[in-house]
PDB file of C-alpha atoms in Angstrom:
ATOM      1  CA  MET A   1    -110.145  86.641  11.735  1.00 37.00           C
ATOM      2  CA  ALA A   2    -113.354  86.157  13.659  1.00 38.00           C
ATOM      3  CA  THR A   3    -115.103  82.885  12.945  1.00 40.00           C
ATOM      4  CA  THR A   4    -117.790  82.651  15.636  1.00 41.00           C
ATOM      5  CA  PRO A   5    -121.100  84.347  14.809  1.00 42.00           C
ATOM      6  CA  SER A   6    -122.137  86.990  17.298  1.00 44.00           C
ATOM      7  CA  GLU A   7    -125.470  86.640  19.041  1.00 46.00           C
ATOM      8  CA  PRO A   8    -128.225  89.177  19.656  1.00 48.00           C
ATOM      9  CA  GLY A   9    -129.220  90.110  23.155  1.00 48.00           C
ATOM     10  CA  ASP A  10    -131.629  87.183  23.534  1.00 51.00           C
ATOM     11  CA  GLY A  11    -128.810  84.657  23.066  1.00 51.00           C
ATOM     12  CA  ARG A  12    -129.979  83.399  19.669  1.00 54.00           C
ATOM     13  CA  PRO A  13    -127.475  83.302  16.775  1.00 55.00           C
ATOM     14  CA  ASP A  14    -127.509  86.429  14.634  1.00 63.00           C
ATOM     15  CA  PRO A  15    -129.016  85.335  11.257  1.00 69.00           C
ATOM     16  CA  ARG A  16    -127.131  88.059   9.393  1.00 73.00           C
ATOM     17  CA  GLN A  17    -123.796  86.956  10.833  1.00 79.00           C
ATOM     18  CA  SER A  18    -124.570  83.300  10.135  1.00 81.00           C
ATOM     19  CA  ALA A  19    -125.336  84.211   6.519  1.00 82.00           C
ATOM     20  CA  VAL A  20    -121.949  85.930   6.251  1.00 90.00           C
ATOM     21  CA  MET A  21    -120.094  82.856   7.492  1.00 88.00           C
ATOM     22  CA  ASN A  22    -122.187  80.494   5.348  1.00 89.00           C
ATOM     23  CA  GLU A  23    -120.959  82.355   2.274  1.00 93.00           C
ATOM     24  CA  ARG A  24    -117.434  80.992   2.807  1.00 94.00           C
ATOM     25  CA  ARG A  25    -117.877  77.759   0.858  1.00 93.00           C
ATOM     26  CA  HIS A  26    -119.248  79.608  -2.157  1.00 95.00           C
ATOM     27  CA  LEU A  27    -116.325  82.055  -2.016  1.00 96.00           C
ATOM     28  CA  ILE A  28    -113.820  79.172  -1.985  1.00 96.00           C
ATOM     29  CA  ASN A  29    -115.543  77.685  -5.040  1.00 95.00           C
ATOM     30  CA  LEU A  30    -115.469  81.035  -6.822  1.00 97.00           C
ATOM     31  CA  ALA A  31    -111.843  81.815  -5.961  1.00 97.00           C
ATOM     32  CA  TYR A  32    -110.551  78.353  -6.949  1.00 96.00           C
ATOM     33  CA  ARG A  33    -112.110  78.623 -10.398  1.00 96.00           C
ATOM     34  CA  LEU A  34    -110.696  82.109 -10.835  1.00 97.00           C
ATOM     35  CA  LEU A  35    -107.186  81.201  -9.647  1.00 96.00           C
ATOM     36  CA  GLY A  36    -106.688  77.456 -10.254  1.00 94.00           C
ATOM     37  CA  SER A  37    -105.022  77.220  -6.852  1.00 93.00           C
ATOM     38  CA  LEU A  38    -106.713  76.098  -3.648  1.00 93.00           C
ATOM     39  CA  ALA A  39    -103.978  77.654  -1.506  1.00 92.00           C
ATOM     40  CA  GLU A  40    -104.364  81.032  -3.205  1.00 94.00           C
ATOM     41  CA  ALA A  41    -108.164  80.728  -3.034  1.00 95.00           C
ATOM     42  CA  GLU A  42    -108.010  80.143   0.716  1.00 94.00           C
ATOM     43  CA  ASP A  43    -105.705  83.154   1.149  1.00 96.00           C
ATOM     44  CA  VAL A  44    -108.037  85.395  -0.849  1.00 97.00           C
ATOM     45  CA  VAL A  45    -111.122  84.317   1.087  1.00 97.00           C
ATOM     46  CA  GLN A  46    -109.316  84.832   4.383  1.00 97.00           C
ATOM     47  CA  GLU A  47    -108.358  88.344   3.258  1.00 98.00           C
ATOM     48  CA  THR A  48    -111.976  88.997   2.222  1.00 97.00           C
ATOM     49  CA  TYR A  49    -113.237  88.141   5.693  1.00 97.00           C
ATOM     50  CA  ALA A  50    -110.441  90.149   7.298  1.00 97.00           C
ATOM     51  CA  ARG A  51    -111.645  93.190   5.353  1.00 97.00           C
ATOM     52  CA  TRP A  52    -115.250  92.512   6.320  1.00 96.00           C
ATOM     53  CA  TYR A  53    -114.453  92.383  10.022  1.00 94.00           C
ATOM     54  CA  ALA A  54    -112.198  95.439   9.734  1.00 96.00           C
ATOM     55  CA  LEU A  55    -115.217  97.539   8.738  1.00 95.00           C
ATOM     56  CA  PRO A  56    -116.758  99.613  11.543  1.00 95.00           C
ATOM     57  CA  PRO A  57    -119.924  97.867  12.832  1.00 91.00           C
ATOM     58  CA  ARG A  58    -122.150 100.701  11.614  1.00 93.00           C
ATOM     59  CA  GLN A  59    -120.675 100.460   8.111  1.00 94.00           C
ATOM     60  CA  ARG A  60    -121.252  96.685   8.067  1.00 92.00           C
ATOM     61  CA  ASP A  61    -124.847  97.229   9.150  1.00 90.00           C
ATOM     62  CA  ASP A  62    -125.368  99.642   6.250  1.00 93.00           C
ATOM     63  CA  ILE A  63    -124.437  96.964   3.689  1.00 93.00           C
ATOM     64  CA  THR A  64    -127.780  95.623   2.481  1.00 91.00           C
ATOM     65  CA  SER A  65    -126.328  92.463   0.901  1.00 92.00           C
ATOM     66  CA  PRO A  66    -123.265  91.145   2.754  1.00 94.00           C
ATOM     67  CA  GLY A  67    -123.062  88.200   0.346  1.00 93.00           C
ATOM     68  CA  ALA A  68    -122.805  90.501  -2.665  1.00 94.00           C
ATOM     69  CA  TRP A  69    -120.139  92.558  -0.850  1.00 96.00           C
ATOM     70  CA  LEU A  70    -118.092  89.451  -0.038  1.00 97.00           C
ATOM     71  CA  ASN A  71    -118.351  88.139  -3.604  1.00 96.00           C
ATOM     72  CA  THR A  72    -117.313  91.494  -5.055  1.00 97.00           C
ATOM     73  CA  VAL A  73    -114.280  91.802  -2.770  1.00 97.00           C
ATOM     74  CA  THR A  74    -113.242  88.181  -3.428  1.00 98.00           C
ATOM     75  CA  SER A  75    -113.498  88.676  -7.196  1.00 97.00           C
ATOM     76  CA  ARG A  76    -111.460  91.892  -7.101  1.00 97.00           C
ATOM     77  CA  LEU A  77    -108.785  90.280  -4.938  1.00 97.00           C
ATOM     78  CA  CYS A  78    -108.635  87.347  -7.379  1.00 97.00           C
ATOM     79  CA  LEU A  79    -108.227  89.793 -10.257  1.00 96.00           C
ATOM     80  CA  ASN A  80    -105.249  91.323  -8.442  1.00 95.00           C
ATOM     81  CA  VAL A  81    -103.733  87.876  -7.834  1.00 95.00           C
ATOM     82  CA  LEU A  82    -104.209  86.886 -11.483  1.00 94.00           C
ATOM     83  CA  SER A  83    -102.546  90.094 -12.649  1.00 90.00           C
ATOM     84  CA  SER A  84     -99.477  89.417 -10.504  1.00 90.00           C
ATOM     85  CA  ALA A  85     -99.456  85.636 -11.078  1.00 80.00           C
ATOM     86  CA  ARG A  86     -98.238  85.991 -14.655  1.00 74.00           C
ATOM     87  CA  VAL A  87     -95.078  87.693 -13.432  1.00 71.00           C
ATOM     88  CA  ARG A  88     -94.552  85.160 -10.616  1.00 75.00           C
ATOM     89  CA  ARG A  89     -95.064  82.178 -12.909  1.00 76.00           C
ATOM     90  CA  GLU A  90     -92.380  83.442 -15.266  1.00 75.00           C
ATOM     91  CA  THR A  91     -89.881  82.617 -12.496  1.00 77.00           C
ATOM     92  CA  TYR A  92     -91.575  79.333 -11.518  1.00 82.00           C
ATOM     93  CA  VAL A  93     -89.241  76.351 -11.871  1.00 82.00           C
ATOM     94  CA  GLY A  94     -90.641  74.209 -14.701  1.00 85.00           C
ATOM     95  CA  GLU A  95     -94.245  74.163 -15.883  1.00 90.00           C
ATOM     96  CA  TRP A  96     -97.117  75.538 -13.767  1.00 93.00           C
ATOM     97  CA  ILE A  97    -100.258  73.360 -13.607  1.00 94.00           C
ATOM     98  CA  PRO A  98    -103.457  74.206 -11.704  1.00 95.00           C
ATOM     99  CA  GLU A  99    -103.717  72.593  -8.283  1.00 95.00           C
ATOM    100  CA  PRO A 100    -105.419  69.158  -8.547  1.00 96.00           C
ATOM    101  CA  LEU A 101    -108.366  68.318  -6.316  1.00 94.00           C
ATOM    102  CA  PRO A 102    -109.640  64.913  -5.125  1.00 93.00           C
ATOM    103  CA  GLU A 103    -113.280  63.920  -4.954  1.00 87.00           C
ATOM    104  CA  PRO A 104    -114.969  64.912  -1.660  1.00 78.00           C
ATOM    105  CA  THR A 105    -114.698  61.465  -0.049  1.00 74.00           C
ATOM    106  CA  GLU A 106    -110.948  61.429  -0.716  1.00 71.00           C
ATOM    107  CA  TRP A 107    -110.309  64.988   0.434  1.00 66.00           C
ATOM    108  CA  HIS A 108    -107.829  65.489   3.241  1.00 59.00           C
ATOM    109  CA  ALA A 109    -107.791  68.700   5.243  1.00 50.00           C
ATOM    110  CA  GLY A 110    -104.591  69.517   7.067  1.00 46.00           C
ATOM    111  CA  PRO A 111    -103.261  72.444   9.082  1.00 39.00           C
ATOM    112  CA  SER A 112    -102.706  75.675   7.199  1.00 40.00           C
ATOM    113  CA  ASP A 113    -100.809  78.396   9.054  1.00 40.00           C
ATOM    114  CA  GLY A 114    -101.571  76.574  12.286  1.00 36.00           C
ATOM    115  CA  ILE A 115    -105.328  76.508  11.691  1.00 36.00           C
ATOM    116  CA  THR A 116    -107.146  73.286  10.789  1.00 37.00           C
ATOM    117  CA  ALA A 117    -109.012  73.662   7.513  1.00 45.00           C
ATOM    118  CA  ASP A 118    -112.763  74.031   7.805  1.00 47.00           C
ATOM    119  CA  PRO A 119    -114.507  70.875   6.489  1.00 40.00           C
ATOM    120  CA  ALA A 120    -116.933  73.188   4.682  1.00 43.00           C
ATOM    121  CA  ASP A 121    -114.101  74.558   2.550  1.00 57.00           C
ATOM    122  CA  ARG A 122    -114.440  72.127  -0.323  1.00 71.00           C
ATOM    123  CA  VAL A 123    -114.793  72.735  -4.021  1.00 83.00           C
ATOM    124  CA  THR A 124    -117.724  71.327  -5.933  1.00 85.00           C
ATOM    125  CA  LEU A 125    -116.397  69.187  -8.780  1.00 81.00           C
ATOM    126  CA  ASP A 126    -118.047  69.882 -12.132  1.00 83.00           C
ATOM    127  CA  GLU A 127    -117.014  70.661 -15.711  1.00 85.00           C
ATOM    128  CA  SER A 128    -115.703  74.081 -14.669  1.00 88.00           C
ATOM    129  CA  VAL A 129    -112.888  72.501 -12.637  1.00 91.00           C
ATOM    130  CA  ASN A 130    -111.703  69.653 -14.851  1.00 93.00           C
ATOM    131  CA  MET A 131    -107.994  70.039 -15.564  1.00 95.00           C
ATOM    132  CA  ALA A 132    -108.351  70.631 -19.311  1.00 93.00           C
ATOM    133  CA  PHE A 133    -110.793  73.454 -18.626  1.00 94.00           C
ATOM    134  CA  LEU A 134    -108.548  75.065 -16.002  1.00 95.00           C
ATOM    135  CA  VAL A 135    -105.540  74.873 -18.310  1.00 94.00           C
ATOM    136  CA  VAL A 136    -107.463  76.775 -21.005  1.00 94.00           C
ATOM    137  CA  LEU A 137    -108.413  79.388 -18.410  1.00 95.00           C
ATOM    138  CA  GLU A 138    -104.693  79.887 -17.745  1.00 92.00           C
ATOM    139  CA  SER A 139    -104.255  81.079 -21.343  1.00 91.00           C
ATOM    140  CA  MET A 140    -106.774  83.904 -20.870  1.00 94.00           C
ATOM    141  CA  THR A 141    -106.147  87.443 -19.730  1.00 95.00           C
ATOM    142  CA  PRO A 142    -107.217  88.100 -16.114  1.00 95.00           C
ATOM    143  CA  ALA A 143    -110.180  90.180 -17.324  1.00 96.00           C
ATOM    144  CA  GLU A 144    -111.320  87.441 -19.739  1.00 97.00           C
ATOM    145  CA  ARG A 145    -111.111  84.801 -17.048  1.00 97.00           C
ATOM    146  CA  VAL A 146    -113.007  86.828 -14.467  1.00 97.00           C
ATOM    147  CA  SER A 147    -115.712  87.865 -16.949  1.00 98.00           C
ATOM    148  CA  PHE A 148    -116.216  84.303 -18.171  1.00 97.00           C
ATOM    149  CA  ILE A 149    -116.229  82.604 -14.759  1.00 97.00           C
ATOM    150  CA  LEU A 150    -118.509  85.178 -13.139  1.00 97.00           C
ATOM    151  CA  HIS A 151    -121.008  85.253 -16.006  1.00 97.00           C
ATOM    152  CA  ASP A 152    -120.959  81.787 -17.569  1.00 96.00           C
ATOM    153  CA  VAL A 153    -120.245  79.680 -14.481  1.00 95.00           C
ATOM    154  CA  PHE A 154    -121.726  81.697 -11.608  1.00 96.00           C
ATOM    155  CA  ARG A 155    -124.435  83.501 -13.615  1.00 95.00           C
ATOM    156  CA  TYR A 156    -123.553  87.066 -12.660  1.00 97.00           C
ATOM    157  CA  SER A 157    -125.148  89.662 -14.907  1.00 97.00           C
ATOM    158  CA  PHE A 158    -122.778  91.645 -17.091  1.00 98.00           C
ATOM    159  CA  ALA A 159    -123.778  94.739 -15.115  1.00 97.00           C
ATOM    160  CA  GLU A 160    -122.469  93.039 -11.964  1.00 96.00           C
ATOM    161  CA  VAL A 161    -119.306  91.883 -13.732  1.00 97.00           C
ATOM    162  CA  ALA A 162    -118.760  95.414 -15.010  1.00 97.00           C
ATOM    163  CA  GLU A 163    -118.916  96.799 -11.493  1.00 95.00           C
ATOM    164  CA  ILE A 164    -116.253  94.323 -10.339  1.00 95.00           C
ATOM    165  CA  LEU A 165    -113.924  94.865 -13.305  1.00 95.00           C
ATOM    166  CA  GLY A 166    -114.455  98.603 -13.631  1.00 95.00           C
ATOM    167  CA  ARG A 167    -115.494  98.248 -17.288  1.00 97.00           C
ATOM    168  CA  THR A 168    -118.698  98.652 -19.240  1.00 97.00           C
ATOM    169  CA  PRO A 169    -121.190  95.758 -19.483  1.00 98.00           C
ATOM    170  CA  ALA A 170    -120.583  95.683 -23.246  1.00 98.00           C
ATOM    171  CA  ALA A 171    -116.830  95.311 -22.721  1.00 98.00           C
ATOM    172  CA  CYS A 172    -117.402  92.478 -20.226  1.00 98.00           C
ATOM    173  CA  ARG A 173    -119.736  90.754 -22.675  1.00 98.00           C
ATOM    174  CA  GLN A 174    -116.987  90.912 -25.296  1.00 98.00           C
ATOM    175  CA  LEU A 175    -114.402  89.541 -22.846  1.00 98.00           C
ATOM    176  CA  ALA A 176    -116.629  86.572 -21.966  1.00 97.00           C
ATOM    177  CA  SER A 177    -117.291  85.918 -25.653  1.00 97.00           C
ATOM    178  CA  SER A 178    -113.554  85.882 -26.367  1.00 96.00           C
ATOM    179  CA  ALA A 179    -113.054  83.421 -23.503  1.00 96.00           C
ATOM    180  CA  ARG A 180    -115.783  81.150 -24.882  1.00 95.00           C
ATOM    181  CA  ARG A 181    -114.054  81.067 -28.277  1.00 94.00           C
ATOM    182  CA  ARG A 182    -110.791  80.012 -26.631  1.00 92.00           C
ATOM    183  CA  ILE A 183    -112.566  77.139 -24.891  1.00 91.00           C
ATOM    184  CA  ARG A 184    -114.352  75.978 -28.053  1.00 88.00           C
ATOM    185  CA  VAL A 185    -111.072  75.892 -29.980  1.00 85.00           C
ATOM    186  CA  ALA A 186    -109.137  74.086 -27.233  1.00 81.00           C
ATOM    187  CA  GLN A 187    -111.629  71.481 -26.081  1.00 77.00           C
ATOM    188  CA  ALA A 188    -112.585  68.337 -27.966  1.00 72.00           C
ATOM    189  CA  PRO A 189    -116.024  66.720 -27.491  1.00 75.00           C
ATOM    190  CA  ALA A 190    -116.145  65.051 -24.088  1.00 76.00           C
ATOM    191  CA  THR A 191    -115.633  61.283 -23.927  1.00 83.00           C
ATOM    192  CA  PRO A 192    -118.173  59.583 -21.598  1.00 90.00           C
ATOM    193  CA  VAL A 193    -116.788  59.311 -18.064  1.00 91.00           C
ATOM    194  CA  ALA A 194    -117.194  55.515 -17.906  1.00 93.00           C
ATOM    195  CA  TRP A 195    -115.204  55.220 -21.138  1.00 94.00           C
ATOM    196  CA  GLN A 196    -112.525  57.542 -19.741  1.00 95.00           C
ATOM    197  CA  ALA A 197    -112.283  55.381 -16.617  1.00 97.00           C
ATOM    198  CA  ASP A 198    -111.713  52.264 -18.752  1.00 97.00           C
ATOM    199  CA  ILE A 199    -108.955  53.994 -20.733  1.00 97.00           C
ATOM    200  CA  ILE A 200    -107.208  55.192 -17.565  1.00 98.00           C
ATOM    201  CA  ARG A 201    -107.492  51.708 -16.025  1.00 98.00           C
ATOM    202  CA  ASN A 202    -105.913  50.201 -19.148  1.00 98.00           C
ATOM    203  CA  PHE A 203    -103.204  52.852 -19.058  1.00 98.00           C
ATOM    204  CA  LYS A 204    -102.449  52.075 -15.408  1.00 97.00           C
ATOM    205  CA  GLN A 205    -102.188  48.344 -16.073  1.00 97.00           C
ATOM    206  CA  ALA A 206     -99.982  48.841 -19.132  1.00 96.00           C
ATOM    207  CA  TRP A 207     -97.703  51.218 -17.218  1.00 95.00           C
ATOM    208  CA  GLU A 208     -97.367  48.765 -14.320  1.00 93.00           C
ATOM    209  CA  ALA A 209     -96.556  45.965 -16.786  1.00 93.00           C
ATOM    210  CA  LYS A 210     -94.176  48.218 -18.768  1.00 92.00           C
ATOM    211  CA  ASP A 211     -96.144  47.152 -21.853  1.00 95.00           C
ATOM    212  CA  ILE A 212     -94.744  49.566 -24.430  1.00 96.00           C
ATOM    213  CA  ASN A 213     -97.072  48.604 -27.279  1.00 97.00           C
ATOM    214  CA  ALA A 214    -100.179  48.874 -25.095  1.00 97.00           C
ATOM    215  CA  LEU A 215     -99.111  52.290 -23.813  1.00 97.00           C
ATOM    216  CA  ILE A 216     -98.430  53.587 -27.324  1.00 97.00           C
ATOM    217  CA  GLY A 217    -101.841  52.306 -28.405  1.00 97.00           C
ATOM    218  CA  LEU A 218    -103.556  54.282 -25.651  1.00 98.00           C
ATOM    219  CA  LEU A 219    -101.835  57.569 -26.462  1.00 98.00           C
ATOM    220  CA  ASP A 220    -102.586  59.915 -29.333  1.00 97.00           C
ATOM    221  CA  PRO A 221     -99.486  60.028 -31.597  1.00 97.00           C
ATOM    222  CA  GLY A 222     -99.167  63.750 -30.885  1.00 96.00           C
ATOM    223  CA  ALA A 223     -99.840  63.458 -27.140  1.00 97.00           C
ATOM    224  CA  THR A 224     -98.192  65.813 -24.661  1.00 97.00           C
ATOM    225  CA  ALA A 225     -97.071  65.123 -21.090  1.00 97.00           C
ATOM    226  CA  ILE A 226     -96.578  68.105 -18.761  1.00 95.00           C
ATOM    227  CA  ALA A 227     -95.208  67.857 -15.227  1.00 93.00           C
ATOM    228  CA  ASP A 228     -95.355  70.399 -12.400  1.00 94.00           C
ATOM    229  CA  GLY A 229     -92.714  69.614  -9.811  1.00 88.00           C
ATOM    230  CA  GLY A 230     -92.193  73.098  -8.443  1.00 80.00           C
ATOM    231  CA  GLY A 231     -88.452  72.501  -8.506  1.00 71.00           C
ATOM    232  CA  ALA A 232     -88.615  69.020  -6.966  1.00 68.00           C
ATOM    233  CA  ALA A 233     -85.592  66.851  -7.703  1.00 58.00           C
ATOM    234  CA  GLY A 234     -85.962  64.844 -10.888  1.00 58.00           C
ATOM    235  CA  ALA A 235     -89.080  66.705 -12.045  1.00 67.00           C
ATOM    236  CA  LEU A 236     -89.558  67.436 -15.740  1.00 75.00           C
ATOM    237  CA  LEU A 237     -88.794  71.032 -16.661  1.00 79.00           C
ATOM    238  CA  ARG A 238     -90.289  70.901 -20.156  1.00 89.00           C
ATOM    239  CA  PRO A 239     -93.252  69.096 -21.755  1.00 94.00           C
ATOM    240  CA  ILE A 240     -92.661  65.791 -23.535  1.00 96.00           C
ATOM    241  CA  GLU A 241     -94.128  65.685 -27.048  1.00 97.00           C
ATOM    242  CA  GLY A 242     -95.150  62.512 -28.875  1.00 97.00           C
ATOM    243  CA  ALA A 243     -96.509  59.149 -27.767  1.00 97.00           C
ATOM    244  CA  ARG A 244     -93.256  57.214 -28.143  1.00 96.00           C
ATOM    245  CA  GLN A 245     -91.241  59.783 -26.198  1.00 97.00           C
ATOM    246  CA  ILE A 246     -93.832  59.781 -23.404  1.00 97.00           C
ATOM    247  CA  VAL A 247     -93.874  55.986 -23.210  1.00 96.00           C
ATOM    248  CA  ARG A 248     -90.082  55.870 -23.075  1.00 94.00           C
ATOM    249  CA  PHE A 249     -90.148  58.296 -20.150  1.00 92.00           C
ATOM    250  CA  LEU A 250     -92.921  56.390 -18.322  1.00 91.00           C
ATOM    251  CA  VAL A 251     -91.159  53.033 -18.644  1.00 90.00           C
ATOM    252  CA  ASN A 252     -87.868  54.531 -17.441  1.00 87.00           C
ATOM    253  CA  LEU A 253     -89.671  56.169 -14.520  1.00 82.00           C
ATOM    254  CA  ALA A 254     -91.293  52.868 -13.536  1.00 75.00           C
ATOM    255  CA  GLY A 255     -87.866  51.251 -13.560  1.00 72.00           C
ATOM    256  CA  LYS A 256     -86.333  53.943 -11.350  1.00 71.00           C
ATOM    257  CA  LEU A 257     -89.231  54.109  -8.913  1.00 67.00           C
ATOM    258  CA  GLY A 258     -90.274  50.502  -8.586  1.00 68.00           C
ATOM    259  CA  ASP A 259     -91.796  51.049  -5.145  1.00 81.00           C
ATOM    260  CA  LEU A 260     -94.518  53.379  -6.455  1.00 85.00           C
ATOM    261  CA  THR A 261     -98.144  52.250  -6.150  1.00 92.00           C
ATOM    262  CA  LEU A 262    -100.569  53.521  -8.790  1.00 94.00           C
ATOM    263  CA  LEU A 263    -104.196  54.000  -7.730  1.00 96.00           C
ATOM    264  CA  GLU A 264    -107.272  55.056  -9.705  1.00 97.00           C
ATOM    265  CA  ARG A 265    -108.773  58.256  -8.306  1.00 96.00           C
ATOM    266  CA  THR A 266    -111.036  61.081  -9.394  1.00 95.00           C
ATOM    267  CA  VAL A 267    -108.945  64.153 -10.191  1.00 96.00           C
ATOM    268  CA  ASN A 268    -110.883  67.406 -10.628  1.00 95.00           C
ATOM    269  CA  GLY A 269    -114.048  65.453 -11.377  1.00 93.00           C
ATOM    270  CA  ARG A 270    -112.501  63.192 -14.046  1.00 94.00           C
ATOM    271  CA  PRO A 271    -110.889  59.717 -13.896  1.00 96.00           C
ATOM    272  CA  GLY A 272    -107.212  60.012 -13.005  1.00 97.00           C
ATOM    273  CA  LEU A 273    -104.351  58.340 -11.166  1.00 97.00           C
ATOM    274  CA  ILE A 274    -102.244  58.979  -8.110  1.00 96.00           C
ATOM    275  CA  ALA A 275     -98.828  57.541  -7.289  1.00 94.00           C
ATOM    276  CA  GLN A 276     -98.076  56.690  -3.672  1.00 93.00           C
ATOM    277  CA  GLN A 277     -94.830  55.920  -1.908  1.00 88.00           C
ATOM    278  CA  ASP A 278     -95.101  54.304   1.524  1.00 87.00           C
ATOM    279  CA  GLY A 279     -98.785  55.232   1.588  1.00 88.00           C
ATOM    280  CA  VAL A 280     -98.158  58.930   0.842  1.00 91.00           C
ATOM    281  CA  THR A 281     -99.342  60.523  -2.401  1.00 93.00           C
ATOM    282  CA  VAL A 282     -96.326  61.887  -4.282  1.00 91.00           C
ATOM    283  CA  SER A 283     -97.863  62.519  -7.724  1.00 93.00           C
ATOM    284  CA  VAL A 284    -101.306  63.184  -9.145  1.00 96.00           C
ATOM    285  CA  TYR A 285    -102.074  62.515 -12.822  1.00 97.00           C
ATOM    286  CA  ALA A 286    -104.896  64.162 -14.766  1.00 97.00           C
ATOM    287  CA  PHE A 287    -105.754  63.264 -18.351  1.00 97.00           C
ATOM    288  CA  ASP A 288    -107.370  64.819 -21.412  1.00 96.00           C
ATOM    289  CA  ILE A 289    -109.027  62.134 -23.523  1.00 95.00           C
ATOM    290  CA  ALA A 290    -110.446  62.523 -27.022  1.00 91.00           C
ATOM    291  CA  GLY A 291    -112.259  59.512 -28.453  1.00 90.00           C
ATOM    292  CA  ASP A 292    -110.314  56.462 -27.272  1.00 91.00           C
ATOM    293  CA  ARG A 293    -106.881  58.113 -27.011  1.00 96.00           C
ATOM    294  CA  ILE A 294    -105.121  60.137 -24.328  1.00 97.00           C
ATOM    295  CA  LYS A 295    -104.122  63.539 -25.726  1.00 96.00           C
ATOM    296  CA  ARG A 296    -102.596  65.145 -22.638  1.00 97.00           C
ATOM    297  CA  ILE A 297    -101.185  63.998 -19.325  1.00 97.00           C
ATOM    298  CA  TRP A 298    -100.696  66.476 -16.479  1.00 97.00           C
ATOM    299  CA  SER A 299     -98.528  65.296 -13.612  1.00 96.00           C
ATOM    300  CA  VAL A 300     -98.357  67.315 -10.393  1.00 95.00           C
ATOM    301  CA  ARG A 301     -95.471  66.513  -8.039  1.00 92.00           C
ATOM    302  CA  ASN A 302     -95.104  69.870  -6.292  1.00 92.00           C
ATOM    303  CA  PRO A 303     -95.688  68.964  -2.593  1.00 91.00           C
ATOM    304  CA  ALA A 304     -97.316  72.348  -1.962  1.00 90.00           C
ATOM    305  CA  LYS A 305    -100.058  71.426  -4.444  1.00 93.00           C
ATOM    306  CA  LEU A 306    -100.710  67.982  -2.956  1.00 93.00           C
ATOM    307  CA  ARG A 307    -101.913  69.142   0.476  1.00 89.00           C
ATOM    308  CA  PRO A 308    -105.555  67.964  -0.015  1.00 89.00           C
ATOM    309  CA  TRP A 309    -104.195  64.503  -0.930  1.00 92.00           C
ATOM    310  CA  THR A 310    -101.657  63.952   1.829  1.00 83.00           C
ATOM    311  CA  ALA A 311    -102.779  65.336   5.217  1.00 58.00           C
ATOM    312  CA  GLY A 312    -104.985  63.712   7.873  1.00 41.00           C
ATOM    313  CA  PRO A 313    -108.420  62.619   6.618  1.00 36.00           C
ATOM    314  CA  THR A 314    -111.581  64.679   6.946  1.00 33.00           C
ATOM    315  CA  ALA A 315    -114.723  63.521   5.130  1.00 29.00           C
ATOM    316  CA  LEU A 316    -116.140  66.260   2.948  1.00 29.00           C
ATOM    317  CA  GLY A 317    -119.297  66.492   0.892  1.00 30.00           C
ATOM    318  CA  GLU A 318    -120.647  68.495  -2.009  1.00 32.00           C
ATOM    319  CA  ARG A 319    -121.658  72.128  -1.921  1.00 31.00           C
ATOM    320  CA  GLY A 320    -125.352  72.600  -1.364  1.00 28.00           C
TER     321      GLY A 320
END
């Protein structure tokens, strides 16, 4: 895939080509929200650019809005991936959780297929990427998810969404409305971030101290813990239901893995934890908090989903 903008005859960078390449960060943001996987998002965006550069030069020149073309192709490719992902995830070992992302200053970009990740390829962290939100998106049909993300998050008109999905604007409006209802039912009122951070800090300290009563007090009685190990040895294959059962598992885990170091980190824009072994991140924990209790814990141990947390450091910033 070409990555260096061509230049006009006078040696100055071609503004049109620069605009095409500058669209990449937005496409990564779009694809991650549609797919819940940074690796899949990167693959889709790479395929989008491969298709762009495969066009004959005259055909590219006839496209009045390259950005709109790139966004349309990316969205359609994501729709294809979502349609096939349901089948693939039926054979996934254990539970499938969206890929967790660190805050920009903690992001690590490592080699992917022999190519060092572009520092511009970062995802802006906002409410549309917190783990609870992404998990709800996973319950939607591909068409619902695409309609909702394109319209409600990225402000596409329903006419534009209809063109991408091959449906009528009215049908896309109905799909987005259905998606909104799912989110309203699933999500509790947000607890202030500072309050969440205090709860997670208390949870970390209680876990380190193996303080059973403190841990139980921090969890909702009906809390759920879900782990995504991707088949890793010792990973949970099924969710754990109930505060006492979760605490029993956490205390046993701390006893087995006494050399783990727990650190407070931002996970998908919300307070979370990571577990490190010999300085390498081996687990990432995201939380859903309602009031002053933890309702859900998502633990990601699948090494393939921890790439942004474990490779060589590259400082990254927010999307402009």
